[in-house]
Coordinates of C-alpha atoms in Angstrom, one line a residue:
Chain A
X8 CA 53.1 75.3 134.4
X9 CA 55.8 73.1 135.1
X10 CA 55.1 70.3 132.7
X11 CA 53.6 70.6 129.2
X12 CA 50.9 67.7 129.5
X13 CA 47.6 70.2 128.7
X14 CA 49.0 72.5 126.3
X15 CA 47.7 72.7 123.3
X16 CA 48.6 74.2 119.9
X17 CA 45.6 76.0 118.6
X18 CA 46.2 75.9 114.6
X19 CA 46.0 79.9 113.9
X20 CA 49.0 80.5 116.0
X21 CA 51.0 78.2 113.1
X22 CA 48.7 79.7 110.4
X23 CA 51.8 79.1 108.1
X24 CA 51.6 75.3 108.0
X25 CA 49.6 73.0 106.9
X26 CA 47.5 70.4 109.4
X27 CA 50.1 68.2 108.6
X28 CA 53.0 70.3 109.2
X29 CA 51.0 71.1 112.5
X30 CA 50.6 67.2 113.6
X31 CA 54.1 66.9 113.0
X32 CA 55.6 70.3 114.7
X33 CA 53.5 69.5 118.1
X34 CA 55.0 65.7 117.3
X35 CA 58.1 67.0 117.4
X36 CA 58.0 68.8 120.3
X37 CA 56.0 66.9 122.6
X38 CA 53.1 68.8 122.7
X39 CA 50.1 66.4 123.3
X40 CA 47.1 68.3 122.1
X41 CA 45.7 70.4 119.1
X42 CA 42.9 72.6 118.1
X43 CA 41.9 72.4 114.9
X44 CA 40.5 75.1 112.7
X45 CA 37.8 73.9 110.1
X46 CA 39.1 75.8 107.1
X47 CA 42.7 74.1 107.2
X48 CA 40.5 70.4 107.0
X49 CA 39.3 71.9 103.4
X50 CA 42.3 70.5 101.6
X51 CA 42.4 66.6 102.8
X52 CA 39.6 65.6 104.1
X53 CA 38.1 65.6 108.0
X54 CA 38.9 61.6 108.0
X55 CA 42.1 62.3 106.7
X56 CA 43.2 64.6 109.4
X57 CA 41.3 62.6 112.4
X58 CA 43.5 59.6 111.3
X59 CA 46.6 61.6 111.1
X60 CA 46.4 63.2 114.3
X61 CA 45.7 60.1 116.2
X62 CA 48.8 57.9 114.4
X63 CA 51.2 60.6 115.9
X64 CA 49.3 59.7 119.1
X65 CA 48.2 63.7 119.7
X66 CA 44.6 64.4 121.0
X67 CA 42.2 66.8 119.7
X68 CA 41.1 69.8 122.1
X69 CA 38.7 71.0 120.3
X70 CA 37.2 72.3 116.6
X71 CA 36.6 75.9 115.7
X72 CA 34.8 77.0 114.4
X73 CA 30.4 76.9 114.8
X74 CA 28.1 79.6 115.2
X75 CA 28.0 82.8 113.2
X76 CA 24.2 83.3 113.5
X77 CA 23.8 86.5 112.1
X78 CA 21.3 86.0 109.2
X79 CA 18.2 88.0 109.2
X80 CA 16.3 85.8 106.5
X81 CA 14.8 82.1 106.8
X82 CA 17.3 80.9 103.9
X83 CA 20.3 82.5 105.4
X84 CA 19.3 81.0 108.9
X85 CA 18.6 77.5 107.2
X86 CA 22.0 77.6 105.2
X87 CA 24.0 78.8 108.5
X88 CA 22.4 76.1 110.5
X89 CA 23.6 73.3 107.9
X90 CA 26.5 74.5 108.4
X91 CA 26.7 74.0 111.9
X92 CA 25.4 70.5 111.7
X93 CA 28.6 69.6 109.0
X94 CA 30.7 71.4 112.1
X95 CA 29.2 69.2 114.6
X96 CA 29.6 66.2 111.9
X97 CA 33.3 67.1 111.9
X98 CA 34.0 67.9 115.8
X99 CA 32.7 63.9 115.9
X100 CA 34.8 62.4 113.4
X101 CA 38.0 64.4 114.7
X102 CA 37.0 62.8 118.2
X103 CA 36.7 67.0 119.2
X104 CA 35.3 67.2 122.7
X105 CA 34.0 70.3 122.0
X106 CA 32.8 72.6 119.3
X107 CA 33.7 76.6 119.6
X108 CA 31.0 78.6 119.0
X109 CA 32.1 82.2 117.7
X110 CA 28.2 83.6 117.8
X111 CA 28.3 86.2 115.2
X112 CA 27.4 90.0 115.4
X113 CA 24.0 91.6 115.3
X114 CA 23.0 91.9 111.6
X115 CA 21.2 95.1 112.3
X116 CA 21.6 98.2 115.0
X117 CA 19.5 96.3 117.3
X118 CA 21.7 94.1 119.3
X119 CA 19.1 92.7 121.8
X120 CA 17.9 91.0 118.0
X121 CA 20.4 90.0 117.1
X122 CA 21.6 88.0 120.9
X123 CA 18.1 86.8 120.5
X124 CA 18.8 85.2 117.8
X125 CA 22.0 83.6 119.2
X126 CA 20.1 82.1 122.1
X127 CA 17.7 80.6 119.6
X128 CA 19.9 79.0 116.9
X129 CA 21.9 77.4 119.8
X130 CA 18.7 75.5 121.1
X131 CA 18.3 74.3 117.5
X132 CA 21.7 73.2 117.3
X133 CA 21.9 71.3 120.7
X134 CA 19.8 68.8 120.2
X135 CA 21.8 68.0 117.1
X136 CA 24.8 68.0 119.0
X137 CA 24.0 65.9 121.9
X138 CA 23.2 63.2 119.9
X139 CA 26.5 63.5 118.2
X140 CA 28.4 63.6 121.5
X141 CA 29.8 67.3 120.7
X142 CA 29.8 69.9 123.3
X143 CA 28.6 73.3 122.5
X144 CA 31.3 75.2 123.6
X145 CA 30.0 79.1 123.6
X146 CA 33.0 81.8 123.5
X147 CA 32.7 85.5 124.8
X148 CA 34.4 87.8 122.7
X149 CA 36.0 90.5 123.5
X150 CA 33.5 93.7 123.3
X151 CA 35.3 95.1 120.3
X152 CA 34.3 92.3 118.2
X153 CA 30.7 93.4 119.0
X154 CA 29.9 94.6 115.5
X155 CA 31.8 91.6 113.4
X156 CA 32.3 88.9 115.2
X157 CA 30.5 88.3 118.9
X158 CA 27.6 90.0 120.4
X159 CA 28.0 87.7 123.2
X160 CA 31.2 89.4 124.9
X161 CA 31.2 88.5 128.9
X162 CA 30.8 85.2 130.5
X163 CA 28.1 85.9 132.3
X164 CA 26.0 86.0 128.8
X165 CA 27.5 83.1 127.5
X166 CA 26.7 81.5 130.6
X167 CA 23.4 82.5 130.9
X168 CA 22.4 81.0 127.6
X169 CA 24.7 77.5 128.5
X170 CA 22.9 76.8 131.6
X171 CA 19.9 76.6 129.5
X172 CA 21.1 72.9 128.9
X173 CA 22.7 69.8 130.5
X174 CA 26.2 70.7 131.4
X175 CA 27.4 68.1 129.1
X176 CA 26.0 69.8 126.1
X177 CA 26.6 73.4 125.9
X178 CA 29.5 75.3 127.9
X179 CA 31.5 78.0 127.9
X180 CA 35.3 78.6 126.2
X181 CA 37.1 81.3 128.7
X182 CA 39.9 83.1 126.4
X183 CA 42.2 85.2 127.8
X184 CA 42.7 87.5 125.2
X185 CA 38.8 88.3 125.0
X186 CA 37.8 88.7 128.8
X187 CA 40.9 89.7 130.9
X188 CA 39.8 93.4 130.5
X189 CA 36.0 92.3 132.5
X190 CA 36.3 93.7 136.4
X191 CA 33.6 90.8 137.1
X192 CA 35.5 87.6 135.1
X193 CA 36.9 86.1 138.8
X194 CA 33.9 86.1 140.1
X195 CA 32.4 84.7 136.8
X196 CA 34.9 82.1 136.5
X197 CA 33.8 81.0 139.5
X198 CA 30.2 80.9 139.0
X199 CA 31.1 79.1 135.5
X200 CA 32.5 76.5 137.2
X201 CA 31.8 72.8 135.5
X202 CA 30.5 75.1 132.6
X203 CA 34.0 75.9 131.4
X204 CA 35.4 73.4 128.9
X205 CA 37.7 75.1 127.4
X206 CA 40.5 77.3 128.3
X207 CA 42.3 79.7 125.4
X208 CA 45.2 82.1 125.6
X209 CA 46.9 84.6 124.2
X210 CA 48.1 88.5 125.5
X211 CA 47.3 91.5 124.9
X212 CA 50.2 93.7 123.5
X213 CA 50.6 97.5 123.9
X214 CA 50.2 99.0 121.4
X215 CA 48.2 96.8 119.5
X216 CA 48.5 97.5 115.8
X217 CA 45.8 95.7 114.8
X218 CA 42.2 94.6 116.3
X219 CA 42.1 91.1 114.8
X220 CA 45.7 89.6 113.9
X221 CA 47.7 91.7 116.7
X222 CA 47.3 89.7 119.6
X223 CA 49.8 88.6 121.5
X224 CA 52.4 86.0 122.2
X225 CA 51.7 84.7 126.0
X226 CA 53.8 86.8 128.0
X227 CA 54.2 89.4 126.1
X228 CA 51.9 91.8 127.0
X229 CA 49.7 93.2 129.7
X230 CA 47.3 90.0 131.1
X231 CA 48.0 87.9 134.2
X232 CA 47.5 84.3 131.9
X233 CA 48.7 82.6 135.3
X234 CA 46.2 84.2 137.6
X235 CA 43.2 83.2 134.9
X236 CA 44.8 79.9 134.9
X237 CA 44.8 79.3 138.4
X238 CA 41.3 80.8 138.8
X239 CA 39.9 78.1 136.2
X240 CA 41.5 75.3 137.4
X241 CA 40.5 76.9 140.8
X242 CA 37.3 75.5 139.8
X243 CA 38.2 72.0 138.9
X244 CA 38.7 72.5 135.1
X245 CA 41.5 70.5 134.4
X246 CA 41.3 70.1 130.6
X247 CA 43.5 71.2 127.9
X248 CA 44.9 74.9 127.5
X249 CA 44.8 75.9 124.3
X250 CA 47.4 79.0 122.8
X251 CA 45.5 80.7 120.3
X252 CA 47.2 83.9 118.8
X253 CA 46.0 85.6 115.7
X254 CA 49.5 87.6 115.4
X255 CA 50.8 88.3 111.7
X256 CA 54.2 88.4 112.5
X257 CA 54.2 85.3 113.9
X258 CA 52.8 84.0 110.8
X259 CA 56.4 84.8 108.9
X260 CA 58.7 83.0 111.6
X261 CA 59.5 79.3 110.8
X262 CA 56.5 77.4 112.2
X263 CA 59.3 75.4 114.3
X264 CA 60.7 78.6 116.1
X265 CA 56.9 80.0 117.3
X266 CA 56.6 76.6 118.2
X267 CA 59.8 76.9 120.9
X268 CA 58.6 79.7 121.8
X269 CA 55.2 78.6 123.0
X270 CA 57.0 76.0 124.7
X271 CA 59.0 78.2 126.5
X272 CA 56.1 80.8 127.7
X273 CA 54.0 78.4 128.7
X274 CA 56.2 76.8 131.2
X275 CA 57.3 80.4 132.3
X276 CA 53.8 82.6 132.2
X277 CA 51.1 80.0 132.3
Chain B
X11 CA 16.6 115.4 117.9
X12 CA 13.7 118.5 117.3
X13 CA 15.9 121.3 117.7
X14 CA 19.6 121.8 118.9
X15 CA 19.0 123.1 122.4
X16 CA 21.5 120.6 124.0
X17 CA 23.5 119.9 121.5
X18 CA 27.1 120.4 122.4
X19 CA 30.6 120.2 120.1
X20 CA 33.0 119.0 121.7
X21 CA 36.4 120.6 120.6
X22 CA 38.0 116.7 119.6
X23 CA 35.3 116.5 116.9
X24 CA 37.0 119.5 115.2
X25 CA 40.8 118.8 116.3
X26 CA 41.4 121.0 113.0
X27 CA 40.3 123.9 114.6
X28 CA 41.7 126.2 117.8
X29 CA 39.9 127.0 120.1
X30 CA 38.5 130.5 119.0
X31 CA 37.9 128.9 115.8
X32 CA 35.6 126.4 117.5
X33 CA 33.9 128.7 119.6
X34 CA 33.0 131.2 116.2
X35 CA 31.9 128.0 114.4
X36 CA 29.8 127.1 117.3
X37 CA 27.6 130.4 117.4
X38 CA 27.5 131.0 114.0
X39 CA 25.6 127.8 113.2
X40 CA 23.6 127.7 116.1
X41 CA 25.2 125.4 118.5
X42 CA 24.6 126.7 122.2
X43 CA 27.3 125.0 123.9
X44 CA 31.0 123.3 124.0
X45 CA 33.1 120.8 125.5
X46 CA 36.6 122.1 125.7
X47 CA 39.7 120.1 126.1
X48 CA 42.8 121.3 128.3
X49 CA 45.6 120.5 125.6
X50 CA 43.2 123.6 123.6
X51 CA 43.4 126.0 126.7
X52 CA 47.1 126.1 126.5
X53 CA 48.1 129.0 124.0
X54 CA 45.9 131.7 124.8
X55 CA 45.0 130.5 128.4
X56 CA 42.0 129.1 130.6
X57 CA 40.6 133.2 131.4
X58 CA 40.8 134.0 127.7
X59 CA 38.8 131.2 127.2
X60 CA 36.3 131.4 129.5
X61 CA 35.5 135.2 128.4
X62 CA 36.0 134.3 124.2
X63 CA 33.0 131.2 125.2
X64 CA 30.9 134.2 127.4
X65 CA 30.6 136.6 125.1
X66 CA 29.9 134.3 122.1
X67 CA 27.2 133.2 124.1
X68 CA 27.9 130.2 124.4
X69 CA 27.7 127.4 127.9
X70 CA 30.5 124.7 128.3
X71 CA 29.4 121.4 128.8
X72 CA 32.5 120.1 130.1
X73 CA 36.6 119.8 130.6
X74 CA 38.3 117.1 129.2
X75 CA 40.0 115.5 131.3
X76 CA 40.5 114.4 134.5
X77 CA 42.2 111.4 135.8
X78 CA 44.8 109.5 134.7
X79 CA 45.7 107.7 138.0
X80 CA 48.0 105.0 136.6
X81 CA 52.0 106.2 138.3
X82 CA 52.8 103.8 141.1
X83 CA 55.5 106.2 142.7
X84 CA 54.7 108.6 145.3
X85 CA 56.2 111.4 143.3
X86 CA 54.2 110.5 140.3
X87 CA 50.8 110.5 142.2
X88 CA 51.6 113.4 143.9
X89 CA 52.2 115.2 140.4
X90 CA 49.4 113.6 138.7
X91 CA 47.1 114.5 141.9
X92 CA 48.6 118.1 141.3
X93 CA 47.5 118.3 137.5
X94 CA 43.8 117.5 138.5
X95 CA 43.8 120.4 140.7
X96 CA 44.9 122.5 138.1
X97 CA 42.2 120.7 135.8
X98 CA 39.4 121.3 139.0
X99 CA 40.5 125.1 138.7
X100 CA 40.5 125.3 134.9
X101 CA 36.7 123.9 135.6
X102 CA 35.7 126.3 137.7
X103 CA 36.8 128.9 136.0
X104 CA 35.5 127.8 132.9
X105 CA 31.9 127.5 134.0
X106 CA 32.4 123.5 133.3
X107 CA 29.6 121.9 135.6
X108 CA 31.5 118.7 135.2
X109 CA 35.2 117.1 135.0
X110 CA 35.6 114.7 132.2
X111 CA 37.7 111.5 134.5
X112 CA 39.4 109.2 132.1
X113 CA 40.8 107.0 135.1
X114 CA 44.2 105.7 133.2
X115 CA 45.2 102.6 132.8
X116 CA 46.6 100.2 135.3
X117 CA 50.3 100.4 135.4
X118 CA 51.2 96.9 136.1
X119 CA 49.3 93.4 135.4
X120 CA 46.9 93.3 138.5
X121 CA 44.1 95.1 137.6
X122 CA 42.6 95.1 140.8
X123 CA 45.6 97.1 141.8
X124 CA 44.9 99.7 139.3
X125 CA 41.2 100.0 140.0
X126 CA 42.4 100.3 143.3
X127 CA 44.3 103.1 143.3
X128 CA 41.6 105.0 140.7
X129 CA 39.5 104.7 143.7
X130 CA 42.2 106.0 146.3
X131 CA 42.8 108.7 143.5
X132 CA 39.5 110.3 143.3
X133 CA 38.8 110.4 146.7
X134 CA 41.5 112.4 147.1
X135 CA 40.2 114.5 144.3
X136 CA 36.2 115.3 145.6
X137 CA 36.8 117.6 148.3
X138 CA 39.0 119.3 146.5
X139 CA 36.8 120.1 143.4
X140 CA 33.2 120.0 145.5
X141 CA 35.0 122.8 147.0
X142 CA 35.2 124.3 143.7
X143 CA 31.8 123.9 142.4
X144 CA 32.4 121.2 140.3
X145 CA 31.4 117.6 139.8
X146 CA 33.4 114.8 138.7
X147 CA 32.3 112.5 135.8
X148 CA 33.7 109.2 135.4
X149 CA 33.9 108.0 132.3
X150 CA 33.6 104.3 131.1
X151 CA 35.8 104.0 128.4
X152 CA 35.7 100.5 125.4
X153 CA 37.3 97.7 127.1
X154 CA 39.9 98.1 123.9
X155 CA 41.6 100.8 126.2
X156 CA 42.0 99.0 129.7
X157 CA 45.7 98.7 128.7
X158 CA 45.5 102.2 128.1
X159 CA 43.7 104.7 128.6
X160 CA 40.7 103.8 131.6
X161 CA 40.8 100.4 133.8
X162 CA 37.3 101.2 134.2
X163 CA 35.2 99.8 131.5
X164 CA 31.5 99.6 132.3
X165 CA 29.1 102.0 133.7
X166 CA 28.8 99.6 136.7
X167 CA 31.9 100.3 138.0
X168 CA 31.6 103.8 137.0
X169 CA 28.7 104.2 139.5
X170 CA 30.2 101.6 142.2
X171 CA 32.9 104.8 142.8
X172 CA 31.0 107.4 142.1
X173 CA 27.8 106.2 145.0
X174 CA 30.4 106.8 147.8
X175 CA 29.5 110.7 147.0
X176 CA 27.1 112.8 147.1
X177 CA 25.0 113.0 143.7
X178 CA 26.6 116.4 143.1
X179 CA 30.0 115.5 143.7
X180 CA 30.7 112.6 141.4
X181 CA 28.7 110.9 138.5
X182 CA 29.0 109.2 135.3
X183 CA 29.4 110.2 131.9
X184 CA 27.9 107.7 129.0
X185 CA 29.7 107.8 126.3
X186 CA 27.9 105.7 123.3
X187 CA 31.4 104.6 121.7
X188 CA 32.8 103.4 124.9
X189 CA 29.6 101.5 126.6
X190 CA 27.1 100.2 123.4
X191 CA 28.5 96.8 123.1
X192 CA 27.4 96.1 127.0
X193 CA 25.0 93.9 127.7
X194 CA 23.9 95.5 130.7
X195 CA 24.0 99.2 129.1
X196 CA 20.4 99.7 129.0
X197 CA 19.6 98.6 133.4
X198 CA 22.7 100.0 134.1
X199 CA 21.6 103.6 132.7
X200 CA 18.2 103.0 134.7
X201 CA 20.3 102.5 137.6
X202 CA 22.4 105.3 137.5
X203 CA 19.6 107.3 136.9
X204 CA 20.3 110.9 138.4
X205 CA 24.0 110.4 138.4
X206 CA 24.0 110.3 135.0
X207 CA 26.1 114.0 134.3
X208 CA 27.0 113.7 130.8
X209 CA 25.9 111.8 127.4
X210 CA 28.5 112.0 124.2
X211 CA 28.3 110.4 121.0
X212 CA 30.0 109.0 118.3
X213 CA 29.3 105.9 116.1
X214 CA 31.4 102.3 115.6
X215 CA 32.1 102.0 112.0
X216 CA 32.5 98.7 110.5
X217 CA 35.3 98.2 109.8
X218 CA 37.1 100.3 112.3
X219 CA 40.3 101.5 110.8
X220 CA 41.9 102.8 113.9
X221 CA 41.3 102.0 117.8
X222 CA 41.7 105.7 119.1
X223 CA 41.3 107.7 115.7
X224 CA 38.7 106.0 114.0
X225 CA 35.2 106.5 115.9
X226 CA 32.7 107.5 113.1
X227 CA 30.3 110.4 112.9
X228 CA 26.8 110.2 114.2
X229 CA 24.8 108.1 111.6
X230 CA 27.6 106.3 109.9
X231 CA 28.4 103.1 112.2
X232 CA 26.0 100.6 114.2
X233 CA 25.3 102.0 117.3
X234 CA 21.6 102.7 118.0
X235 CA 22.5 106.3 119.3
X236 CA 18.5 107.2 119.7
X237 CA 17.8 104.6 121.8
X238 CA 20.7 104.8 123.8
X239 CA 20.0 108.8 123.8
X240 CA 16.1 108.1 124.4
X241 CA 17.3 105.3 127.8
X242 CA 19.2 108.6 129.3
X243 CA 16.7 110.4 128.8
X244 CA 14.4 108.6 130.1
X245 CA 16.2 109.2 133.8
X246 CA 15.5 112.2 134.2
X247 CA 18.2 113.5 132.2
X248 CA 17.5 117.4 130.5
X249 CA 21.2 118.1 130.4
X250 CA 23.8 118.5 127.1
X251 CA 24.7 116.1 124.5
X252 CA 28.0 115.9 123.3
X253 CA 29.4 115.1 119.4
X254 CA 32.6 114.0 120.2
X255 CA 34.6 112.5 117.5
X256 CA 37.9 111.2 117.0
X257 CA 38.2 110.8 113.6
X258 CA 41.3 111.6 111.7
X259 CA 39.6 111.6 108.4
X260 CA 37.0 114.6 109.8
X261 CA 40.2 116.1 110.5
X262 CA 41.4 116.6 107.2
X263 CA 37.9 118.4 106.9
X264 CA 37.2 122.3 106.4
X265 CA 35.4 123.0 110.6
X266 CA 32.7 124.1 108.9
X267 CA 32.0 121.2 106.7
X268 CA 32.3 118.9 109.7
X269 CA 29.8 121.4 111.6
X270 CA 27.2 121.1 109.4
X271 CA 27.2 116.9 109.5
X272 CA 26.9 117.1 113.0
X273 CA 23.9 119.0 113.2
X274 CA 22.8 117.4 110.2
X275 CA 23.0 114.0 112.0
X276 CA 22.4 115.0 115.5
X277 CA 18.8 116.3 113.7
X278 CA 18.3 113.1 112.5
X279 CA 20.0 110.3 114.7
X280 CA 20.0 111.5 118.0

């Protein structure tokens, strides 16, 4: 990229600091955008941090997390799907555009269940959505997340589900990190076309010494982030990017210096 | 399972034990056949082996491995094209109706490249082991290990190689670790149908403690190995099944003990 106006500073790559500390750091250093995580809105307040993001003039890219349908019993269900109304609530109040949607795994051996299950809390949630102005934004995992995290793990699932509903309610978040490996995501990039709001990235380091907080910096590892770029704006996306990286050594740099650094991969790999 | 008629041990489940080790355990608890690896053929040689796995009365399922086709130098492809020759020839000597391919990784960013060259790669390789008698399995290996160990991740690429062949030449091995979390698992078995030449086995634990070390034993993870073993079946299928294991944890194991969980569980999960 050669200028920084759609990046955006997903929260869990700064895991160290505070919302505030984050608002201030992408202040700082000119980047215009942020993705908030719901846990780090625990401490202040959701109207505290819409408030605080829009007096340092940044905008919000989107709110993760939603989703997590993995219940097998009609209490568990109920309580999971109050929960994803509050989300919703929040994505509004923090003028979010969209709401991420990390499924949740299969709670038994039987995964065609358990995506059934997926498919169905999302049509109770949309309706609840729409009306709030949120977009459902549904994000493929990568396949090794099957058993605790997504058992929706290719585009062309989360798709299939999304176009279900209006484009302007449920869509689908392409992250790098969790697809790059798929021999069919050009061609499903393509066919997600208006469906995509959301672009995430991080790489994919070799080794990798751990499955969930070992991902990598962008351009340090093994995936073409420009190439999946181009191939999503290809099809007119033109929306924030937002660098995501669950990496805990990042988490014990000073949060200013992994900020510089996304800075400077973005403009070089992106 | 009724009975253990096609139940096969392949040697990685019991990395404790040599080869002649293997093959004693093997008969004396009643399993009828084994899939060696070449790294085990080494010490005493591939002739020694094949007459040690004859008169124990025992079949071979397989070879492990194939493949590999990741160098981008001339001289590097030339040598690795060398090594499956020698791998063809261990095969046939063996008795090994198939070649276990695990295609490599790519060896630079573009994918496409690598998959490329896979393809280039094993059709250099057919005529050379058709002449031998012996058929080619691709293997489908977890996304986790595109940077790694196999570019090719899902049975449907696995077959879209392998259909350039006759049926006897090249086909596909499932491997329940490497292909459960796939949406498309179950049509994509019905499609490959008769080029189905191998079905191995191990579970995903939750948590998974190590990417390439820490597949679980039949019965302790998520995977729905019957159903998956039943949707083979149901092909057409008669051929043998294979425990394969890497597990470092079995590996601090007495053989025997290990042995005796595998049939245990093959009896009653497979």
């Amino acid at each position: 990229m050669d200028n920084m106006q759609r990046l955006s500073l997903n929260q869990m790559t700064v895991n160290q600091w505070t919302l505030d500390e984050a608002i201030e750091g992408c202040a700082r250093i000119g980047i215009p955008a942020i993705g908030i995580w719901r846990e780090k809105l625990v401490s202040k307040g959701v109207e505290h941090a819409a408030l605080r993001i829009r007096d340092a003039g940044l905008r919000v890219s989107s709110l993760c997390r939603g989703g997590w349908f993995d219940d097998l019993t009609p209490a568990g269900r109920r309580e999971g799907m109050e929960d994803n109304f509050r989300a919703v609530e929040e994505a509004a109040t923090l003028g979010a555009p969209v709401l991420v949607l990390v499924c949740g795994p299969a709670a038994s051996r039987d995964l065609d269940a358990g995506r059934a299950y997926i498919a169905e809390a999302i049509a109770e949630l949309v309706p609840y959505a729409a009306q709030h102005g949120v977009l459902l934004g549904i994000e493929p995992m990568h396949p090794m997340y099957t058993a605790e995290r997504s058992a929706i793990v290719t585009v062309a699932q989360a798709l299939a589900i999304a176009r279900q509903y209006p484009e302007d309610q449920v869509g689908v978040i392409i992250d790098a990190y969790h697809v790059w490996w798929d021999p069919e995501i050009m061609p499903q990039i393509h066919i997600a076309g208006p469906r995509i709001c959301g672009l995430h990235l991080a790489d994919w380091l070799v080794p990798t010494s751990d499955m969930l907080n070992g991902r990598g910096m962008i351009g340090d590892g093994v995936i073409d982030l420009r190439a999946l770029r181009q191939a999503v704006d290809s099809t007119g996306y033109s929306a924030d990017i937002e660098v995501e990286i669950f990496n805990a050594e990042l988490w014990q740099l000073a949060g200013e210096e992994v900020l510089s650094l996304v800075k400077e991969r973005y403009l070089a790999c992106v």
